[in-house]
Amino acid sequence: MSNAHGGRRRKASVPDLVSGALDGNPVALARLLSLVENGAPGLREAMSLLAPHAGRAHVVGITGAPGVGKSTSTNALVSELRSRGRRVAVLAVDPSSPFSGGALLGDRIRMEDHATDAGVFLRSMASRGHLGGLSWAAPQALRVLDAAGFDVVLVETVGVGQSEVEIAGLADTCVVLLAPGLGDGIQAAKAGILEIGDLYVVNKADREGADTVRRELRSMFSLSGSSQEGWRRPVLKAVARTGQGVAEWADALEAHLEHSRESGTLDVRRRRRARREVEQIATEMLRARWSLAGGGEALESLAVEIVAGRSDPWSAADLLVGHSS
Ligand code: GDP
């Protein structure tokens, strides 16, 4: 290994990044997250080095329709958690708008309050349409933040849709935010949001109609079942702008974590998350092998056969899978 600092210099920097991130260096952490976003080759080594450090953070998903107050609430919740001495990372993801890019999303996170706080780390990710997109990157980004020693990792998802639901499903605890005046009741039911929440917060409780939203939600719960996995899902009220109700929100998060730990659902969810991660990575590996190796020639010649009616997609897929193993 006499030339370890020669040709392999770039690779040698991955352990440095990992140890930097473990020491709380935000620059090293940001670089690791870029490895994730870019699917860079060093990611494999980084993940292996980070593995023994993972599994300690409470991963909290925050979701809800645009304008409901996710960004304001996240900010308020970070303040509350900091006052309890927790180190907090925020990952803001936008699965629904591939073209918005990091900058726009970055603008959305109004986190000036925490800009100089070393106990808070912020990162936004938008779908860039490469690799498996956010389904691929988000869980790995969570893994990095978890291993880096944050007590709580908040995942704020923007927009409503299936991919948002999927990302919320990565969390240990999922918070669904609602607000009066946005027709949330109907939206919630449509988006399958009634299934994903462990905790519901009716924000903007300073406005008229918060109690109505709360009542509607509870009556919908009474139809669909008010408890999940033995957990009675609370419906809280908050005013994110002033921080009112945010302490109760933080208490409920802790209670849910405790409940999940005791009931074993925490492990179940984390295994589910790990399974998805493996599936995503393996799928990308296969895809890369099929379509990148050889410039996609194998796939192209199969396509020619199908179009000519000499083969069908199933037989072609069999061949592709067979070829790859
Ligand atoms: P997001 O799109 O879900 O992230 O929502 P934002 O956090 O950007 O908030 C949308 C708007 O609602 C902003 O103008 C906020 O100032 C406002 N807002 C957030 N929380 C509250 C609240 O508790 N009460 C009131 N009245 N307005 C709020």
XYZ file of C-alpha atoms and ligand atoms in Angstrom:
353
model
C 0.000 0.000 0.000
C 3.006 2.263 -0.509
C 1.127 4.183 -3.171
C -1.979 4.663 -1.069
C -1.552 8.403 -1.379
C -0.803 8.255 -5.053
C -3.332 6.954 -7.525
C -5.917 6.137 -4.890
C -5.956 9.508 -3.288
C -9.555 10.338 -4.067
C -10.799 7.107 -2.597
C -8.796 7.669 0.562
C -10.835 10.795 1.209
C -14.029 8.853 1.882
C -12.891 7.677 5.340
C -11.890 11.274 6.066
C -15.352 12.461 5.102
C -16.926 9.800 7.267
C -14.814 10.564 10.304
C -15.401 14.279 9.734
C -19.159 13.722 9.599
C -19.021 11.580 12.735
C -17.183 14.442 14.442
C -20.015 16.780 13.518
C -18.262 18.564 10.666
C -21.072 19.978 8.485
C -18.882 20.297 5.392
C -17.923 16.622 5.509
C -21.564 15.735 6.070
C -22.704 17.842 3.128
C -20.132 16.100 0.909
C -21.367 12.689 1.980
C -24.891 13.726 1.085
C -23.651 14.835 -2.316
C -22.215 11.358 -2.807
C -25.716 10.069 -2.163
C -27.356 12.547 -4.532
C -24.902 11.793 -7.305
C -24.771 8.065 -6.706
C -20.990 8.530 -6.644
C -18.680 5.501 -6.502
C -17.387 6.449 -3.038
C -20.878 5.963 -1.654
C -20.407 2.233 -1.257
C -17.378 2.696 0.980
C -19.032 5.527 2.908
C -22.094 3.403 3.665
C -19.959 0.545 4.854
C -18.026 2.811 7.220
C -21.207 4.454 8.486
C -23.083 1.208 9.102
C -21.968 0.622 12.712
C -23.137 4.118 13.653
C -26.666 3.924 12.249
C -29.926 3.214 14.010
C -29.941 5.816 16.762
C -31.812 8.771 15.286
C -35.543 9.224 15.545
C -36.624 9.735 11.949
C -39.724 11.909 11.783
C -41.593 12.537 8.531
C -43.624 15.726 8.209
C -46.081 15.861 5.386
C -49.158 17.785 4.297
C -50.554 19.912 1.505
C -48.643 22.982 0.303
C -49.342 26.057 2.426
C -50.373 24.096 5.461
C -47.331 25.354 7.362
C -44.794 22.543 7.096
C -41.869 24.850 6.761
C -42.953 27.116 9.615
C -43.750 24.111 11.780
C -40.459 22.437 11.069
C -38.696 25.584 12.137
C -40.738 25.756 15.359
C -40.204 22.089 16.055
C -36.459 22.428 15.584
C -36.461 25.219 18.191
C -38.414 23.053 20.607
C -36.142 20.055 20.108
C -33.045 22.217 20.499
C -34.401 23.534 23.780
C -34.542 19.891 24.860
C -30.886 19.493 23.928
C -31.438 17.390 20.832
C -29.240 17.625 17.763
C -31.529 17.941 14.769
C -31.115 17.406 11.031
C -33.728 18.498 8.529
C -34.002 16.879 5.121
C -36.468 18.701 2.905
C -37.461 16.604 -0.079
C -39.573 17.497 -3.057
C -40.685 14.355 -4.819
C -43.383 16.046 -6.847
C -41.500 18.684 -8.777
C -38.442 17.368 -10.540
C -37.612 20.741 -12.019
C -37.728 22.934 -8.948
C -34.146 22.140 -8.044
C -32.364 22.587 -4.762
C -32.290 26.362 -4.806
C -36.017 26.955 -4.845
C -36.535 24.308 -2.255
C -33.741 25.803 -0.180
C -35.590 29.091 -0.207
C -38.591 27.370 1.226
C -36.815 26.344 4.374
C -37.046 29.368 6.560
C -34.429 28.349 9.012
C -32.593 31.590 9.626
C -33.198 31.041 13.330
C -30.938 28.028 13.226
C -28.351 29.111 10.685
C -25.584 29.533 13.225
C -26.534 26.648 15.469
C -24.038 23.779 15.178
C -26.689 21.419 16.557
C -28.854 21.894 13.465
C -28.124 20.701 9.943
C -30.275 21.411 6.908
C -30.356 19.884 3.493
C -32.843 19.996 0.675
C -33.122 17.439 -2.098
C -35.214 17.561 -5.227
C -35.855 14.778 -7.635
C -33.347 15.079 -10.442
C -34.619 12.276 -12.532
C -31.464 10.188 -12.413
C -30.931 6.862 -10.757
C -34.054 5.976 -8.871
C -34.653 9.616 -7.944
C -35.641 10.379 -4.399
C -36.846 6.857 -3.674
C -33.248 5.874 -4.109
C -31.542 8.848 -2.502
C -33.807 9.816 0.406
C -33.402 6.686 2.544
C -29.657 6.758 2.053
C -29.518 10.424 2.979
C -31.457 9.553 6.131
C -28.957 6.827 6.864
C -26.066 9.275 6.592
C -27.745 11.802 8.883
C -28.661 9.089 11.352
C -25.112 7.743 11.474
C -23.756 11.267 11.845
C -25.275 11.303 15.310
C -28.356 13.490 15.071
C -30.921 12.640 17.704
C -33.788 13.575 15.457
C -33.913 13.684 11.662
C -36.928 15.548 10.306
C -37.919 14.727 6.741
C -40.124 17.430 5.354
C -41.871 16.443 2.159
C -43.321 18.982 -0.215
C -46.413 18.457 -2.280
C -48.924 15.682 -2.245
C -48.733 12.439 -4.102
C -47.789 8.834 -4.060
C -44.066 9.416 -3.867
C -44.620 11.674 -0.895
C -46.531 8.907 0.819
C -43.682 6.582 0.006
C -41.132 8.886 1.547
C -43.275 9.439 4.619
C -43.266 5.647 4.922
C -39.544 5.773 5.595
C -40.015 7.509 8.912
C -40.177 6.009 12.393
C -42.948 8.487 13.084
C -45.020 10.235 10.462
C -46.695 13.545 11.183
C -49.497 14.740 8.945
C -50.077 18.445 9.059
C -53.428 19.996 8.239
C -54.840 23.491 8.429
C -58.244 25.082 8.243
C -59.391 26.560 4.968
C -57.517 24.232 2.636
C -60.148 21.551 2.199
C -57.770 19.193 3.913
C -60.275 16.666 5.028
C -61.067 15.671 1.466
C -57.449 15.950 0.358
C -56.309 13.808 3.227
C -58.742 11.070 2.395
C -57.791 11.188 -1.280
C -54.074 11.108 -0.809
C -54.199 8.137 1.491
C -52.926 10.393 4.216
C -55.288 8.824 6.722
C -53.226 5.664 6.516
C -49.782 7.147 6.906
C -50.016 9.408 9.966
C -48.962 8.450 13.459
C -49.687 11.929 14.632
C -51.930 14.617 13.169
C -51.391 18.293 13.788
C -53.979 20.885 12.856
C -51.832 23.946 12.311
C -53.028 27.568 12.130
C -55.209 26.975 15.150
C -55.321 30.764 15.501
C -57.673 30.713 12.512
C -61.291 29.875 12.374
C -62.108 26.297 11.531
C -59.279 24.423 13.264
C -61.740 22.620 15.525
C -63.830 21.651 12.524
C -60.827 20.117 10.791
C -60.018 18.259 13.967
C -63.571 16.975 14.305
C -63.691 15.906 10.659
C -60.457 14.057 11.026
C -61.617 12.283 14.132
C -64.821 11.217 12.474
C -62.852 9.880 9.520
C -60.699 7.968 11.974
C -63.768 6.458 13.549
C -64.587 4.981 10.165
C -61.095 3.825 9.312
C -60.006 2.881 12.820
C -58.497 5.337 15.284
C -55.543 3.272 16.313
C -52.701 1.739 14.378
C -50.463 -0.974 15.726
C -51.967 -0.377 19.157
C -51.216 3.324 18.991
C -54.058 5.817 19.358
C -53.237 8.515 16.898
C -53.395 11.924 18.513
C -54.877 14.929 16.734
C -53.165 18.024 18.113
C -53.620 21.700 17.447
C -50.767 24.131 16.925
C -49.902 27.643 15.892
C -46.552 27.153 14.247
C -46.062 30.888 13.811
C -45.966 31.468 17.556
C -44.816 28.024 18.662
C -48.043 27.380 20.526
C -48.742 23.654 20.839
C -45.314 22.697 19.547
C -44.127 21.373 22.914
C -47.118 18.997 22.971
C -46.196 17.990 19.459
C -42.631 17.165 20.565
C -44.024 15.235 23.554
C -46.241 13.197 21.246
C -43.259 12.400 19.022
C -41.376 11.053 22.003
C -44.402 9.096 23.173
C -44.761 7.522 19.744
C -41.096 6.560 19.632
C -41.391 4.991 23.051
C -44.527 3.117 22.072
C -42.958 1.857 18.854
C -39.899 0.697 20.681
C -41.905 -1.193 23.281
C -44.352 -2.711 20.845
C -41.626 -3.733 18.408
C -43.080 -1.706 15.523
C -39.958 0.429 15.399
C -37.886 -2.568 14.358
C -40.550 -3.635 11.900
C -40.526 -0.233 10.237
C -36.763 0.002 10.186
C -36.484 -3.401 8.595
C -39.040 -2.340 6.024
C -36.957 0.748 5.324
C -33.794 -1.337 4.982
C -35.561 -3.767 2.655
C -36.628 -0.938 0.405
C -33.141 0.474 0.402
C -31.657 -2.823 -0.685
C -34.328 -3.227 -3.341
C -33.710 0.252 -4.692
C -29.964 -0.183 -4.816
C -30.167 -3.663 -6.310
C -32.655 -2.492 -8.924
C -30.354 0.320 -9.934
C -27.428 -2.071 -10.111
C -29.353 -4.336 -12.450
C -30.584 -1.452 -14.529
C -27.083 -0.090 -14.855
C -25.803 -3.501 -15.841
C -28.472 -3.975 -18.491
C -28.654 -0.616 -20.082
C -25.296 0.996 -19.465
C -22.930 -1.900 -19.887
C -22.537 -2.372 -23.595
C -24.393 0.845 -24.333
C -27.760 -0.855 -23.866
C -27.127 -3.083 -26.856
C -28.612 -6.191 -25.313
C -31.804 -4.361 -24.476
C -31.933 -2.726 -27.875
C -31.614 -5.998 -29.756
C -34.359 -7.498 -27.596
C -36.550 -4.507 -28.416
C -35.935 -5.091 -32.111
C -37.094 -8.688 -31.723
C -40.255 -7.634 -29.884
C -41.187 -4.981 -32.430
C -40.649 -7.493 -35.220
C -43.006 -9.900 -33.458
C -40.309 -12.520 -32.985
C -40.284 -12.210 -29.193
C -42.422 -10.882 -26.379
C -41.450 -8.672 -23.429
C -41.611 -11.520 -20.908
C -39.325 -13.798 -22.855
C -37.013 -10.863 -23.466
C -36.928 -10.038 -19.754
C -36.075 -13.666 -18.998
C -33.179 -13.418 -21.379
C -32.047 -10.137 -19.879
C -32.122 -11.480 -16.346
C -30.425 -14.661 -17.465
C -27.716 -12.717 -19.229
C -27.018 -10.588 -16.221
C -26.433 -13.330 -13.710
P -45.741 24.939 3.702
O -45.966 25.254 2.280
O -46.600 23.817 4.160
O -44.304 24.729 4.059
O -46.252 26.192 4.530
P -45.439 27.437 5.115
O -44.722 27.071 6.341
O -44.645 28.042 4.003
O -46.622 28.397 5.527
C -47.576 28.865 4.601
C -48.148 30.182 5.096
O -48.889 29.934 6.294
C -47.082 31.195 5.451
O -47.533 32.461 5.042
C -47.001 31.105 6.950
O -46.575 32.300 7.540
C -48.431 30.769 7.337
N -48.515 30.073 8.621
C -47.750 29.064 9.050
N -48.114 28.678 10.295
C -49.138 29.476 10.640
C -49.960 29.571 11.813
O -49.807 28.841 12.790
N -50.949 30.490 11.795
C -51.161 31.303 10.727
N -52.159 32.174 10.805
N -50.409 31.266 9.621
C -49.405 30.351 9.580
